[in-house]
Amino acid sequence: MKEFLVELTTTVPQGTDPAEVSRRRADESVRAEELAAAGHLVRLWRPVGELRSIGVWRADSEADLRAKVLGTLPLLPWMTAMATAVQPHPNDPGPTGWMCRSGTW
């Protein structure tokens, strides 16, 4: 699968019943767990104090990402999504942190 950096911004429509917001957020949590288990949701962050998330997602193509992955999110009708295809950078230190070229720190 290809990797995408995805920024999702949620804007709940004014006048939406708080119970509907709570229900969708609970459903969103369940769906995120399912997508993570299937390998589509890799990492997810939320900037402090914002209803926005930034994450690494995987799908076969951007079309599949939008239709078959993000398209299944219960909050999607209230979201805008910006997706950027990404690939590993030659200087990426990987998941372990700082890169060590010489073998010593």
CSV table of C-alpha atoms in Angstrom, one decimal:
chain,number,residue,atom,x,y,z
A,1,MET,CA,0.0,0.0,0.0
A,2,LYS,CA,1.0,3.6,-0.6
A,3,GLU,CA,1.4,6.1,2.3
A,4,PHE,CA,-0.4,9.4,2.6
A,5,LEU,CA,-0.1,12.3,5.0
A,6,VAL,CA,-3.7,13.3,5.7
A,7,GLU,CA,-5.0,16.4,7.4
A,8,LEU,CA,-8.6,16.2,8.5
A,9,THR,CA,-10.4,19.2,9.8
A,10,THR,CA,-13.8,18.7,11.5
A,11,THR,CA,-16.4,21.4,11.6
A,12,VAL,CA,-19.7,20.4,13.3
A,13,PRO,CA,-22.6,22.2,11.7
A,14,GLN,CA,-24.2,24.8,14.0
A,15,GLY,CA,-27.4,23.5,15.6
A,16,THR,CA,-26.3,19.8,15.5
A,17,ASP,CA,-27.8,17.8,18.4
A,18,PRO,CA,-25.0,17.2,20.9
A,19,ALA,CA,-26.2,13.6,21.2
A,20,GLU,CA,-25.6,13.2,17.4
A,21,VAL,CA,-22.1,14.6,17.8
A,22,SER,CA,-21.3,12.2,20.7
A,23,ARG,CA,-22.7,9.2,18.7
A,24,ARG,CA,-20.6,10.0,15.6
A,25,ARG,CA,-17.5,10.6,17.7
A,26,ALA,CA,-17.9,7.2,19.4
A,27,ASP,CA,-18.5,5.5,16.0
A,28,GLU,CA,-15.4,7.3,14.7
A,29,SER,CA,-13.3,5.9,17.5
A,30,VAL,CA,-14.5,2.3,16.7
A,31,ARG,CA,-13.9,2.8,12.9
A,32,ALA,CA,-10.4,4.2,13.6
A,33,GLU,CA,-9.6,1.1,15.5
A,34,GLU,CA,-10.8,-1.1,12.6
A,35,LEU,CA,-8.8,0.9,10.1
A,36,ALA,CA,-5.7,0.6,12.2
A,37,ALA,CA,-6.1,-3.1,12.6
A,38,ALA,CA,-6.5,-3.4,8.8
A,39,GLY,CA,-3.2,-1.4,8.3
A,40,HIS,CA,-4.8,1.7,6.8
A,41,LEU,CA,-4.4,4.0,9.8
A,42,VAL,CA,-0.7,4.1,10.8
A,43,ARG,CA,-0.3,7.1,13.1
A,44,LEU,CA,-2.6,10.0,14.1
A,45,TRP,CA,-2.0,13.3,15.9
A,46,ARG,CA,-4.2,16.2,17.0
A,47,PRO,CA,-2.7,19.7,17.3
A,48,VAL,CA,-3.4,20.9,20.8
A,49,GLY,CA,-6.7,22.7,21.1
A,50,GLU,CA,-7.9,22.0,17.6
A,51,LEU,CA,-10.6,19.8,16.0
A,52,ARG,CA,-8.1,18.8,13.4
A,53,SER,CA,-6.0,15.7,13.0
A,54,ILE,CA,-2.8,14.9,11.0
A,55,GLY,CA,-2.0,11.3,10.3
A,56,VAL,CA,-0.2,8.7,8.2
A,57,TRP,CA,-2.7,6.5,6.3
A,58,ARG,CA,-2.2,3.7,3.8
A,59,ALA,CA,-4.2,2.7,0.8
A,60,ASP,CA,-3.7,1.3,-2.7
A,61,SER,CA,-4.2,4.8,-4.3
A,62,GLU,CA,-5.5,8.2,-3.4
A,63,ALA,CA,-8.9,7.3,-5.0
A,64,ASP,CA,-9.0,4.2,-2.7
A,65,LEU,CA,-8.0,6.3,0.3
A,66,ARG,CA,-10.8,8.7,-0.3
A,67,ALA,CA,-13.5,6.2,-1.2
A,68,LYS,CA,-12.7,3.1,0.8
A,69,VAL,CA,-10.8,4.4,3.8
A,70,LEU,CA,-11.6,8.0,4.6
A,71,GLY,CA,-15.0,7.5,3.0
A,72,THR,CA,-16.0,5.1,5.8
A,73,LEU,CA,-15.4,7.6,8.6
A,74,PRO,CA,-18.6,8.6,10.4
A,75,LEU,CA,-17.5,12.2,10.8
A,76,LEU,CA,-16.5,12.5,7.1
A,77,PRO,CA,-19.6,14.6,6.2
A,78,TRP,CA,-18.3,17.2,8.7
A,79,MET,CA,-14.7,17.0,7.6
A,80,THR,CA,-12.4,18.4,4.9
A,81,ALA,CA,-9.5,16.2,4.0
A,82,MET,CA,-6.2,17.1,2.4
A,83,ALA,CA,-4.1,14.1,1.3
A,84,THR,CA,-0.5,14.1,0.1
A,85,ALA,CA,1.2,11.0,-1.1
A,86,VAL,CA,4.5,10.5,0.6
A,87,GLN,CA,7.5,8.1,0.4
A,88,PRO,CA,10.4,7.5,2.7
A,89,HIS,CA,13.2,10.1,2.6
A,90,PRO,CA,16.8,8.8,2.3
A,91,ASN,CA,17.6,10.6,5.5
A,92,ASP,CA,14.6,9.3,7.5
A,93,PRO,CA,15.9,8.1,10.8
A,94,GLY,CA,13.2,5.5,11.0
A,95,PRO,CA,11.1,4.6,14.0
A,96,THR,CA,14.0,4.4,16.4
A,97,GLY,CA,14.9,8.1,16.5
A,98,TRP,CA,18.2,9.8,15.7
A,99,MET,CA,20.2,8.5,12.8
A,100,CYS,CA,23.7,7.2,13.5
A,101,ARG,CA,25.9,7.1,10.4
A,102,SER,CA,29.2,6.4,12.1
A,103,GLY,CA,28.1,3.7,14.4
A,104,THR,CA,28.6,5.9,17.5
A,105,TRP,CA,26.4,8.5,19.1
